Amino acid sequence: MTKPRSTSRPRPATITDVARGARVSVASVSRVVNGHANVLPATRARIARVIEQLRYVPNTAARSLIRQQTHSIGVLLPDLYGGFFSELIRGIDGAARDHKLQLLLSSSHGDAHEIAAAMRALVADVPTVFMNSRVTGRPALAIDNYGGARAMVRHLIGRGHRTITHIAGPADNFDAHERERGYRDELAAALPRVKPVVVRGDFSEAAGYAAGRTLASGKRRPAAVFAANDGMAIGCLAAFDSLGLAVPRDLAVTGFDDIPLAAYVRPPLTTMRVPIVELGRGAVSQLVTAITTPTPTRTLTPPLAPTLIVRESCGIHNSVEGHDAGGHDASQPQHGISRPRNRKPRTP
Amino acid sequence: MTKPRSTSRPRPATITDVARGARVSVASVSRVVNGHANVLPATRARIARVIEQLRYVPNTAARSLIRQQTHSIGVLLPDLYGGFFSELIRGIDGAARDHKLQLLLSSSHGDAHEIAAAMRALVADVPTVFMNSRVTGRPALAIDNYGGARAMVRHLIGRGHRTITHIAGPADNFDAHERERGYRDELAAALPRVKPVVVRGDFSEAAGYAAGRTLASGKRRPAAVFAANDGMAIGCLAAFDSLGLAVPRDLAVTGFDDIPLAAYVRPPLTTMRVPIVELGRGAVSQLVTAITTPTPTRTLTPPLAPTLIVRESCGIHNSVEGHDAGGHDASQPQHGISRPRNRKPRTP
DNA sequence: CTGAAAGCGCTTACAG
DNA sequence: CTGAAAGCGCTTACAG
């Protein structure tokens, strides 16, 4: 954002200024700026000097206009809160960087206008890729939320839990809906006699905390609580602890997503690992493909299957001879399985 | 990113297409697009219809070029991992939205080129605001990391702890440096006989975990551990738990930042609250000021003071008659003090 | 190797 | 109220 007219800030040098300074045409300046070969070394040097002197930087808008490409991608997320989106953005950022694409980030905050605009992009022929969305027939990337939820419930049942309560996500959220559906279906299939109990949350730790307090004080405390995401599971863990209930001794708690913190919470959280960073990277790849592909292909990638990560909150203690019936991956922080790989955070 | 030439994707409608379709000049189209008054209702309606038909959307690059403003701001962060940056981005996004600014996000990944480019922006007269940086004499926004660290050490000493170990952040990080300096100075001032013990971390949970394991098995276990950020404090908590050590009974642990999860971890983490979201918002405000102000003002905002949040990890139990000697804020999840306000996460 | 010129898609005085 | 035209800062055939 620049407003040279309304301020006394000096107007940035343009290609014309450089051309004048080096006594050449703008065409030559453009050539050296873009690293074309056909410029005499002497001319090139002269131009380079002026560029440096004037601190010339090509105007991005002009370039985008003439080249018909902005080298940027837009990312519209419903929200920016929490470990899930944080990791997703990391993945997207990394891929954007690899492709030398600028990242335009914004969150819809549930704003109807913004969402409508995004939907319009769908019908206008703007390259788009949806993630975990109801929209079909378009490039999209999805997590098998339904299958993951079923697997989690199956695991809990396998561990001997009979009464399993589900803390669901927001009613209008597609991921939340699919996870809840998986919970209901698996429960109905495996334990036809026990009926599902669902308490509605909103994916926040606070919601999980509130749900946990309610469940613990209810007349019939469940044997296990399956939260629709790790944030709520962590809130739930905190609630039980605050009430003097021990997890997993008194009841089990599991989550979904496997955010980085899931392994560091006490007890370590059993959860379904969603390859979040890869999801972000994959979305960018698909977008790049959609952009560069002549005819929009309708290759629909199959949903990514989450994997069960058995830690301690579900009632399994990771002893040396861990006895996980399902043979699933059991990770502990010190094994580094859940810690970010190859990264050195720079944040306070 | 669009490459109409190299693909068979239909070229988006331009203002010329609309003008032709409505049998008017491009000037008139521009007028209705920009909501100018001087267009006859009939003409306006005709143009509007064509705009709709053609799904015309003004080309952003062309607009930016002619208006000399891009309506966007760039945010360069060293990293994108964890609760701190997550909240910071939320704050920045919210403010950008309020100012109707597009957010260009990227992380330097420690890339020297990228950082050098940012530094060059400093000397070129591009409006810039630095956050928690060594750079001085420019619009900047900072946290009083030094003072915060001193306050935390003072609190720990007040609670009776004598041997306090500091888990520091990365050696080349300014925040980390200031926090460590605060730790050393306060310790030297209050307890001249005990010498500081610092173990180096990198702000990740994994680093905190590793440090915790080391400290616990060392010959002289400290009475308290003050981690330079919440992530490491949480890792440390996990390490102690895995070793059968109870916090705060066996030793105290405190963090810095007060990320959203700090209140939900067990035991709830005592920490220095940094107004992260406000920091992000403030940076955007300052930037907007820098952009719109005729002559760059050198008003340097004083550093924001973090506030001590006493929870349980430091040895204070929040009983009904909480006996916090310092009279500090004690928060618990159910009081909502640490839960995000007015937000409904949409993330799984 | 170098330059004059057209043109990318818009906005905005300036006339009428 | 409406349009012709200039111009924002670039890139790229096209000549020479």
XYZ file of C-alpha atoms (C1' of nucleotides) in Angstrom:
728
model
C 0.000 0.000 0.000
C 1.566 3.225 -1.112
C 0.105 6.633 -1.488
C 2.927 8.741 -2.856
C 0.558 11.493 -3.829
C -0.774 12.134 -0.390
C 2.520 11.918 1.405
C 5.892 13.530 1.152
C 7.508 10.169 0.797
C 9.801 10.212 -2.220
C 8.342 8.452 -5.217
C 10.166 5.185 -5.837
C 12.375 5.039 -8.912
C 10.804 3.649 -12.058
C 12.339 1.926 -15.003
C 12.265 5.244 -16.818
C 14.367 6.882 -14.142
C 16.925 4.144 -14.497
C 16.920 4.377 -18.281
C 17.476 8.096 -18.112
C 20.222 7.707 -15.550
C 22.043 5.110 -17.600
C 21.318 6.826 -20.918
C 19.690 3.785 -22.426
C 16.165 2.779 -23.353
C 13.809 1.202 -20.883
C 13.985 -1.928 -22.962
C 17.608 -2.409 -22.050
C 16.924 -1.801 -18.412
C 14.185 -4.367 -18.550
C 16.596 -6.812 -20.129
C 19.169 -6.569 -17.417
C 16.554 -6.620 -14.701
C 15.231 -9.846 -16.141
C 18.635 -11.318 -16.745
C 18.401 -11.534 -20.514
C 21.631 -12.281 -22.274
C 21.567 -9.769 -25.078
C 23.090 -6.781 -23.372
C 26.719 -5.709 -23.718
C 28.676 -6.179 -20.500
C 29.544 -2.510 -20.391
C 25.938 -1.440 -20.839
C 24.824 -3.962 -18.310
C 27.291 -2.713 -15.757
C 26.253 0.880 -16.280
C 22.612 0.004 -15.852
C 23.306 -2.142 -12.830
C 25.074 0.749 -11.181
C 22.161 3.101 -11.684
C 19.734 0.464 -10.440
C 21.722 0.210 -7.282
C 22.075 3.959 -6.896
C 18.399 4.577 -7.357
C 17.455 1.486 -5.352
C 15.223 0.559 -8.214
C 12.794 -2.276 -7.654
C 10.399 -3.259 -10.444
C 6.804 -2.324 -9.787
C 4.937 -5.508 -9.067
C 1.578 -4.301 -10.254
C 2.955 -3.255 -13.630
C 4.686 -6.567 -14.013
C 1.631 -8.550 -13.094
C -0.399 -6.541 -15.541
C 1.862 -7.084 -18.486
C 2.787 -10.677 -17.691
C -0.728 -11.658 -16.860
C 0.356 -13.485 -13.812
C 0.518 -12.378 -10.257
C 2.591 -15.212 -8.868
C 0.359 -15.341 -5.907
C -2.288 -17.588 -4.499
C -5.085 -16.751 -2.160
C -5.933 -18.819 0.854
C -9.283 -18.348 2.495
C -9.653 -20.079 5.818
C -12.728 -20.045 8.002
C -10.639 -19.247 11.035
C -7.049 -18.834 12.114
C -7.205 -20.161 15.622
C -5.474 -23.184 17.020
C -3.019 -25.913 16.247
C -4.797 -27.210 13.199
C -4.789 -24.046 11.151
C -1.404 -23.139 12.396
C 0.030 -26.322 10.947
C -2.028 -25.991 7.803
C -0.664 -22.536 7.135
C 2.834 -23.806 7.732
C 2.308 -26.450 5.098
C 0.824 -24.009 2.638
C 3.540 -21.477 3.246
C 6.248 -24.037 2.674
C 4.778 -25.168 -0.621
C 4.092 -21.624 -1.772
C 7.683 -20.835 -1.092
C 8.846 -23.826 -3.099
C 6.744 -22.705 -6.029
C 7.823 -19.098 -5.569
C 4.267 -18.035 -5.004
C 3.182 -15.201 -2.772
C 0.662 -16.175 -0.167
C -2.436 -14.043 0.269
C -3.979 -15.089 3.514
C -7.327 -14.235 4.896
C -9.869 -15.686 7.189
C -13.538 -15.437 6.450
C -14.514 -15.002 10.090
C -17.699 -16.646 8.931
C -18.376 -13.572 6.809
C -21.072 -14.462 4.330
C -19.850 -11.964 1.753
C -16.386 -13.344 1.786
C -17.623 -16.880 1.469
C -19.967 -15.904 -1.311
C -17.077 -14.293 -3.144
C -15.124 -17.497 -2.817
C -18.034 -19.459 -4.146
C -18.290 -17.122 -7.090
C -14.672 -17.809 -7.853
C -15.897 -21.338 -8.271
C -18.206 -20.472 -11.146
C -15.924 -17.894 -12.617
C -13.155 -20.000 -13.995
C -10.586 -19.113 -11.405
C -8.336 -22.000 -10.472
C -9.500 -23.165 -7.100
C -9.013 -26.079 -4.804
C -11.265 -26.848 -1.923
C -10.254 -28.544 1.241
C -12.598 -30.704 3.250
C -15.590 -29.129 1.671
C -19.005 -30.205 0.581
C -18.296 -28.864 -2.879
C -17.814 -31.667 -5.324
C -16.765 -32.030 -8.917
C -13.888 -29.629 -8.460
C -10.277 -30.095 -7.504
C -10.439 -30.821 -3.839
C -8.448 -32.351 -1.069
C -10.054 -34.139 1.758
C -9.415 -36.078 4.900
C -11.349 -39.255 5.483
C -12.999 -37.890 8.590
C -15.735 -40.457 8.517
C -13.413 -43.429 8.317
C -11.114 -41.927 10.905
C -13.918 -41.465 13.382
C -15.080 -45.030 12.866
C -11.578 -46.307 13.442
C -11.313 -44.349 16.656
C -14.596 -45.657 17.987
C -13.580 -49.166 16.983
C -10.351 -48.743 18.900
C -12.155 -47.514 21.994
C -14.539 -50.432 21.849
C -11.634 -52.788 21.356
C -10.149 -51.404 24.567
C -13.272 -52.474 26.357
C -15.105 -49.177 26.607
C -18.831 -49.488 26.211
C -20.266 -46.065 26.884
C -18.622 -43.610 24.563
C -19.673 -39.993 24.391
C -18.822 -37.799 21.454
C -18.015 -34.109 21.770
C -18.940 -32.842 18.341
C -17.747 -29.782 16.474
C -19.899 -26.918 15.196
C -23.153 -28.057 13.634
C -22.472 -26.357 10.323
C -18.929 -27.636 9.932
C -18.420 -30.374 7.387
C -15.477 -32.040 9.129
C -17.418 -32.037 12.363
C -20.403 -33.545 10.635
C -18.407 -36.358 9.090
C -16.687 -37.201 12.326
C -19.946 -37.342 14.171
C -21.447 -39.526 11.471
C -18.507 -41.908 11.760
C -18.984 -42.069 15.497
C -22.672 -42.846 15.182
C -22.281 -45.435 12.459
C -19.487 -47.351 14.117
C -21.283 -47.352 17.412
C -24.482 -48.570 15.781
C -22.591 -51.270 13.913
C -20.511 -52.554 16.810
C -22.727 -51.888 19.778
C -26.309 -51.772 18.519
C -27.713 -51.687 22.046
C -25.915 -48.633 23.346
C -27.182 -45.412 22.077
C -24.968 -42.559 21.022
C -24.512 -39.543 23.230
C -23.368 -36.394 21.521
C -22.630 -33.078 23.149
C -22.097 -30.181 20.841
C -18.883 -28.166 20.969
C -17.197 -25.647 18.706
C -13.665 -27.045 18.404
C -12.251 -24.774 21.101
C -10.471 -25.863 24.261
C -13.061 -23.912 26.202
C -15.869 -25.941 24.667
C -14.075 -29.154 25.515
C -13.570 -27.934 29.040
C -17.223 -27.078 29.435
C -18.321 -30.380 27.945
C -15.960 -32.228 30.258
C -17.356 -30.526 33.345
C -20.873 -31.381 32.268
C -20.119 -34.986 31.435
C -18.271 -35.604 34.667
C -21.060 -34.314 36.797
C -23.819 -36.012 34.834
C -25.551 -38.972 36.370
C -23.949 -41.549 34.147
C -20.346 -40.801 33.460
C -19.193 -42.342 30.176
C -16.300 -44.766 30.032
C -14.741 -42.823 27.210
C -15.004 -39.446 25.562
C -14.166 -39.060 21.912
C -13.721 -35.395 21.049
C -13.994 -34.254 17.446
C -10.651 -32.496 17.637
C -7.594 -32.313 19.856
C -8.366 -28.846 21.137
C -11.596 -30.027 22.724
C -9.957 -33.212 23.950
C -7.324 -31.126 25.707
C -9.982 -28.924 27.261
C -11.768 -32.053 28.381
C -8.608 -33.421 29.939
C -8.242 -30.211 31.894
C -11.842 -30.388 33.075
C -11.514 -33.928 34.338
C -8.298 -33.117 36.100
C -9.867 -30.127 37.759
C -12.560 -32.447 39.092
C -10.072 -34.927 40.451
C -10.820 -37.494 37.784
C -7.825 -39.399 36.453
C -7.456 -40.127 32.767
C -7.257 -42.866 31.650
C -7.905 -44.615 34.959
C -11.369 -43.168 35.536
C -12.259 -42.627 31.921
C -10.649 -42.409 28.525
C -10.322 -39.340 26.319
C -9.336 -39.224 22.675
C -9.069 -36.524 20.068
C -8.629 -35.993 16.362
C -5.950 -34.234 14.253
C -2.793 -34.896 16.215
C -1.762 -31.307 16.565
C 1.832 -30.871 17.749
C 0.797 -30.370 21.352
C -1.181 -33.608 21.546
C 1.899 -35.564 22.491
C 2.897 -33.136 25.221
C -0.335 -32.933 27.080
C -0.745 -35.135 30.155
C -1.624 -37.878 29.668
C -0.385 -37.943 26.088
C -3.397 -37.869 23.853
C -4.553 -40.780 21.759
C -5.793 -39.312 18.537
C -6.256 -39.742 14.795
C -3.342 -38.203 12.990
C -4.262 -36.009 10.094
C -1.297 -35.133 7.904
C -1.999 -31.446 8.297
C 1.163 -30.029 6.841
C 0.917 -32.404 3.902
C -2.686 -31.393 3.438
C -1.565 -27.806 3.060
C 1.243 -28.720 0.711
C -1.049 -30.938 -1.306
C -3.572 -28.177 -1.744
C -0.928 -25.886 -3.160
C 0.308 -28.584 -5.518
C -3.178 -29.198 -6.782
C -3.685 -25.512 -7.251
C -0.488 -25.181 -9.228
C -1.620 -28.054 -11.382
C -5.000 -26.454 -11.888
C -3.311 -23.225 -12.904
C -0.834 -24.677 -15.329
C -2.983 -27.393 -16.810
C -4.460 -26.439 -20.192
C -7.787 -28.135 -19.737
C -8.998 -28.297 -16.183
C -8.745 -31.931 -15.237
C -11.261 -33.370 -12.894
C -8.952 -35.750 -11.149
C -10.376 -36.076 -7.738
C -7.825 -37.130 -5.217
C -9.071 -39.812 -2.853
C -9.464 -38.677 0.751
C -6.358 -38.929 2.879
C -6.746 -41.572 5.558
C -5.892 -40.423 9.078
C -3.915 -42.865 11.167
C -4.567 -43.895 14.717
C -1.938 -42.723 17.178
C -2.244 -44.619 20.406
C -0.779 -42.775 23.342
C -1.990 -42.957 26.919
C -5.254 -41.133 27.249
C -7.288 -44.049 25.959
C -6.175 -46.468 28.608
C -3.172 -48.022 27.009
C 0.088 -47.474 28.777
C 3.080 -47.521 26.544
C 5.140 -50.105 28.305
C 8.190 -51.522 26.604
C 6.156 -54.405 25.239
C 3.241 -52.151 24.382
C 0.178 -54.298 23.874
C -1.796 -52.320 21.406
C -4.240 -54.814 19.998
C -4.556 -52.896 16.792
C -0.839 -52.856 16.201
C -0.971 -49.156 15.768
C 1.705 -46.591 15.999
C 2.387 -45.535 19.544
C 4.395 -42.400 19.924
C 5.948 -40.560 22.764
C 7.581 -37.212 22.625
C 11.051 -38.510 23.153
C 10.697 -40.694 20.128
C 10.237 -37.606 18.137
C 7.293 -38.999 16.241
C 5.103 -36.105 17.027
C 7.638 -33.396 17.129
C 8.084 -31.152 14.182
C 10.756 -32.404 11.902
C 13.634 -30.331 10.655
C 12.485 -27.181 12.186
C 13.819 -24.721 14.600
C 11.089 -22.437 15.815
C 12.050 -18.797 16.025
C 9.117 -17.751 18.096
C 9.118 -16.653 21.664
C -1.533 -16.585 -10.651
C -3.026 -16.749 -14.079
C -1.495 -17.780 -17.320
C -4.247 -17.321 -19.882
C -1.825 -17.610 -22.744
C -0.544 -21.018 -21.901
C -3.863 -22.559 -21.062
C -7.208 -22.950 -22.700
C -8.854 -21.265 -19.805
C -11.136 -18.509 -21.074
C -9.650 -15.069 -20.658
C -11.491 -13.149 -17.950
C -13.660 -10.250 -19.122
C -12.045 -6.832 -19.114
C -13.532 -3.420 -18.767
C -13.400 -3.134 -22.542
C -15.545 -6.214 -22.963
C -18.120 -4.737 -20.653
C -18.036 -1.366 -22.420
C -18.567 -3.048 -25.743
C -21.360 -5.193 -24.380
C -23.162 -2.229 -22.879
C -22.371 0.089 -25.787
C -20.746 2.696 -23.614
C -17.210 3.906 -23.013
C -14.911 2.257 -20.552
C -15.076 5.454 -18.540
C -18.716 4.857 -17.788
C -18.092 1.288 -16.836
C -15.366 2.426 -14.515
C -17.767 4.901 -12.988
C -20.392 2.348 -12.127
C -17.834 -0.144 -10.924
C -16.511 2.471 -8.552
C -19.900 3.661 -7.503
C -19.610 7.191 -8.840
C -22.807 9.166 -8.920
C -22.664 10.691 -12.361
C -24.206 7.921 -14.416
C -27.816 7.859 -15.607
C -29.842 5.157 -13.864
C -30.678 3.559 -17.186
C -27.052 3.465 -18.294
C -26.010 2.182 -14.924
C -28.515 -0.629 -15.061
C -27.439 -1.652 -18.540
C -23.801 -1.720 -17.514
C -24.577 -3.593 -14.324
C -26.356 -6.248 -16.322
C -23.415 -6.796 -18.619
C -21.034 -6.878 -15.695
C -23.072 -9.632 -14.188
C -23.386 -11.524 -17.430
C -19.702 -11.410 -18.134
C -18.833 -11.976 -14.487
C -16.566 -9.027 -14.766
C -14.170 -8.393 -11.935
C -11.719 -5.495 -12.150
C -8.142 -6.524 -12.677
C -6.317 -5.899 -9.443
C -2.910 -5.340 -10.980
C -4.222 -2.678 -13.343
C -5.984 -0.952 -10.514
C -2.967 -1.017 -8.281
C -0.864 0.373 -11.083
C -3.082 3.317 -11.817
C -4.042 4.073 -8.250
C -0.561 3.653 -6.942
C -1.739 1.625 -4.050
C -1.957 -2.065 -3.634
C -4.091 -2.177 -0.524
C -1.938 -4.858 0.842
C 0.649 -5.262 3.534
C 3.398 -7.793 3.785
C 4.153 -9.707 6.915
C 7.452 -11.458 7.234
C 7.724 -13.793 10.166
C 10.750 -15.852 11.104
C 8.606 -18.912 11.563
C 5.003 -20.020 11.531
C 5.049 -22.679 14.180
C 3.219 -22.703 17.467
C 0.733 -20.853 19.583
C 2.562 -17.559 19.577
C 2.668 -16.978 15.835
C -0.734 -18.440 15.447
C -2.184 -15.779 17.725
C -0.041 -13.079 16.198
C -1.333 -13.870 12.739
C -4.870 -13.836 14.066
C -4.327 -10.368 15.410
C -2.736 -9.127 12.214
C -5.433 -10.678 10.084
C -8.172 -9.082 12.114
C -6.630 -5.631 11.854
C -5.859 -6.028 8.160
C -9.454 -6.911 7.647
C -10.616 -3.853 9.534
C -8.414 -1.670 7.374
C -9.455 -3.525 4.241
C -5.905 -4.534 3.573
C -4.820 -7.740 1.932
C -2.375 -9.751 3.944
C 0.737 -11.067 2.239
C 2.187 -13.626 4.562
C 5.509 -15.298 4.413
C 7.971 -16.828 6.716
C 11.673 -16.314 6.278
C 12.562 -19.812 7.397
C 15.727 -18.133 8.513
C 16.535 -17.450 4.862
C 19.282 -14.848 4.745
C 18.156 -13.515 1.364
C 14.672 -12.941 2.557
C 15.847 -11.216 5.683
C 18.291 -9.110 3.708
C 15.471 -8.042 1.423
C 13.444 -7.012 4.436
C 16.369 -5.035 5.734
C 16.737 -3.333 2.404
C 13.119 -2.280 2.626
C 14.304 -0.451 5.684
C 16.658 1.769 3.756
C 14.433 2.099 0.770
C 11.677 4.259 2.090
C 9.052 1.567 2.300
C 6.757 1.917 5.273
C 7.826 -0.703 7.729
C 7.249 -1.620 11.312
C 9.415 -3.975 13.224
C 8.299 -6.152 16.041
C 10.577 -7.139 18.894
C 13.633 -6.393 16.881
C 17.047 -4.994 17.490
C 16.436 -2.377 14.848
C 15.977 1.016 16.420
C 14.981 4.466 15.278
C 12.138 3.102 13.174
C 8.496 2.477 13.898
C 8.575 -0.591 16.058
C 6.506 -2.479 18.521
C 8.017 -4.347 21.354
C 7.269 -6.418 24.383
C 9.142 -5.703 27.557
C 10.725 -9.110 27.599
C 13.419 -8.056 29.984
C 11.059 -6.634 32.556
C 8.722 -9.577 32.187
C 11.475 -12.054 32.837
C 12.609 -10.151 35.892
C 9.069 -10.112 37.229
C 8.772 -13.846 36.745
C 11.998 -14.579 38.554
C 10.952 -12.215 41.331
C 7.685 -14.087 41.648
C 9.433 -17.432 41.822
C 11.783 -16.141 44.483
C 8.841 -14.710 46.359
C 7.297 -18.169 46.360
C 10.365 -19.428 48.156
C 12.254 -21.009 45.275
C 15.988 -20.568 45.488
C 17.464 -22.600 42.670
C 15.917 -21.453 39.450
C 17.023 -22.782 36.098
C 16.263 -20.977 32.874
C 15.511 -22.763 29.630
C 16.515 -20.166 27.099
C 15.416 -19.692 23.516
C 17.642 -19.723 20.434
C 20.913 -17.878 20.916
C 20.331 -15.539 18.005
C 16.775 -14.615 18.941
C 16.270 -11.171 20.387
C 13.278 -12.037 22.547
C 15.147 -15.020 23.901
C 18.146 -12.887 24.637
C 16.137 -10.285 26.516
C 14.334 -12.867 28.581
C 17.552 -14.549 29.520
C 19.070 -11.221 30.444
C 16.094 -10.464 32.670
C 16.491 -13.822 34.357
C 20.179 -13.275 35.032
C 19.798 -9.725 36.255
C 16.945 -10.412 38.628
C 18.674 -13.439 40.016
C 21.877 -11.495 40.526
C 19.996 -8.678 42.198
C 17.850 -10.748 44.508
C 19.997 -13.761 45.152
C 23.606 -12.701 44.616
C 24.947 -15.964 46.005
C 23.171 -18.377 43.693
C 24.504 -18.556 40.259
C 22.350 -18.734 37.198
C 21.890 -21.973 35.330
C 20.817 -21.694 31.725
C 20.095 -24.524 29.350
C 19.673 -23.577 25.745
C 16.474 -24.462 23.900
C 14.882 -23.400 20.632
C 11.331 -22.510 21.713
C 9.886 -25.884 20.710
C 8.027 -28.301 22.946
C 10.607 -30.900 22.011
C 13.415 -28.706 23.293
C 11.557 -28.146 26.536
C 10.995 -31.868 26.845
C 14.655 -32.619 26.300
C 15.733 -29.933 28.744
C 13.303 -31.271 31.313
C 14.662 -34.779 31.049
C 18.176 -33.503 31.470
C 17.388 -31.277 34.405
C 15.455 -33.943 36.252
C 18.231 -36.460 36.003
C 20.996 -33.991 36.800
C 22.659 -34.214 40.162
C 21.052 -31.119 41.586
C 17.480 -30.739 40.552
C 16.383 -27.098 40.591
C 13.452 -25.951 42.681
C 11.986 -24.130 39.721
C 12.336 -24.015 35.975
C 11.586 -20.819 34.116
C 11.206 -21.533 30.414
C 11.584 -18.697 27.909
C 8.250 -19.549 26.303
C 5.157 -21.605 26.981
C 5.949 -24.209 24.365
C 9.122 -25.217 26.149
C 7.411 -25.015 29.528
C 4.778 -27.431 28.278
C 7.435 -29.789 26.955
C 9.155 -29.559 30.301
C 5.939 -30.379 32.127
C 5.573 -33.470 29.979
C 9.140 -34.518 30.682
C 8.734 -34.242 34.439
C 5.490 -36.131 34.344
C 7.070 -38.886 32.307
C 9.700 -39.190 35.032
C 7.161 -39.386 37.806
C 7.909 -35.917 39.086
C 4.920 -33.900 40.217
C 4.623 -30.225 39.353
C 4.416 -28.078 41.416
C 4.976 -30.388 44.370
C 8.441 -31.549 43.349
C 9.410 -28.489 41.401
C 7.878 -25.448 39.785
C 7.647 -24.677 36.075
C 6.735 -21.388 34.463
C 6.559 -20.105 30.932
C 6.212 -16.921 28.955
C 3.612 -15.678 26.419
C 0.394 -17.158 27.758
C -0.595 -18.939 24.603
C -4.208 -20.140 24.610
C -3.253 -23.650 25.639
C -1.316 -22.532 28.709
C -4.460 -22.549 30.835
C -5.471 -26.035 29.711
C -2.278 -27.854 30.325
C -1.958 -29.775 33.610
C -1.094 -28.223 35.931
C -2.265 -24.918 34.490
C 0.792 -22.945 33.580
C 1.940 -19.862 35.413
C 3.269 -17.528 32.788
C 3.811 -13.944 31.673
C 0.971 -12.878 29.473
C 1.977 -11.133 26.305
C -0.930 -9.448 24.571
C -0.153 -11.317 21.366
C -3.273 -10.517 19.416
C -2.992 -6.860 20.400
C 0.635 -6.904 19.374
C -0.415 -7.998 15.905
C -3.181 -5.440 15.717
C -0.880 -2.740 16.983
C 1.706 -3.500 14.345
C -0.879 -3.093 11.610
C -2.105 0.177 13.091
C 1.393 1.537 13.217
C 1.977 0.457 9.668
C -1.166 2.160 8.495
C -0.026 5.288 10.278
C 3.377 5.052 8.683
C 1.761 4.699 5.281
C -0.678 7.542 5.573
C 1.454 9.960 7.506
C 3.016 12.661 5.301
C 6.300 12.874 7.108
C 7.433 9.706 8.763
C 7.115 10.315 12.458
C 9.550 8.738 14.777
C 7.158 8.125 17.577
C 8.506 5.123 19.299
C 5.891 3.263 21.225
C 7.044 2.182 24.650
C 7.370 -1.577 25.082
C 4.215 -3.387 26.106
C 4.486 -4.765 29.596
C 3.568 -8.424 29.974
C 1.505 -9.315 32.991
C 2.062 -12.160 35.390
C -0.598 -14.839 35.278
C -0.395 -17.036 38.312
C -1.903 -20.442 37.796
C -0.757 -23.652 39.435
C 2.528 -24.737 37.979
C 4.536 -22.398 40.177
C 3.350 -23.820 43.446
C 0.311 -21.742 44.146
C -2.902 -23.636 44.349
C -5.937 -21.663 43.392
C -8.044 -22.355 46.396
C -11.151 -20.313 46.986
C -9.214 -17.952 49.202
C -6.247 -17.926 46.857
C -3.234 -16.711 48.762
C -1.149 -15.182 46.065
C 1.177 -12.918 47.910
C 1.705 -10.729 44.916
C -1.968 -10.135 44.444
C -1.657 -11.222 40.879
C -4.252 -12.323 38.477
C -5.087 -15.978 38.870
C -7.027 -17.496 36.066
C -8.664 -20.800 35.458
C -10.215 -21.969 32.274
C -13.716 -21.853 33.613
C -13.326 -18.204 34.397
C -12.713 -17.643 30.788
C -9.747 -15.421 31.411
C -7.527 -17.369 29.154
C -10.030 -18.527 26.651
C -10.350 -16.740 23.380
C -12.994 -14.091 23.527
C -15.788 -13.744 21.031
C -14.592 -16.407 18.788
C -15.941 -19.614 17.490
C -13.216 -21.712 15.962
C -14.131 -23.347 12.704
C -11.231 -25.696 12.666
C -11.338 -29.409 13.110
C 23.285 -5.287 -29.065
C 19.831 -1.440 -28.803
C 15.676 1.401 -29.181
C 10.915 3.073 -30.583
C 6.522 1.658 -29.971
C 2.546 -1.031 -28.785
C -0.148 -2.713 -25.282
C -1.452 -5.031 -20.529
C -6.416 -3.102 -17.891
C -7.549 0.334 -15.504
C -8.751 5.637 -13.715
C -9.317 10.375 -14.299
C -8.999 15.010 -15.714
C -10.790 17.408 -19.672
C -14.235 18.499 -23.094
C -18.638 18.556 -24.647
C -24.248 12.569 -18.098
C -20.810 10.681 -21.446
C -16.604 9.765 -24.149
C -11.807 10.328 -26.162
C -7.433 10.285 -24.574
C -3.506 10.247 -21.592
C -0.903 7.729 -18.546
C 0.284 4.311 -14.466
C 5.225 1.075 -15.052
C 6.336 -2.545 -17.204
C 7.610 -6.343 -21.279
C 8.272 -7.768 -25.796
C 8.019 -8.370 -30.609
C 9.912 -5.772 -34.418
C 13.410 -3.123 -36.733
C 17.854 -1.733 -37.334
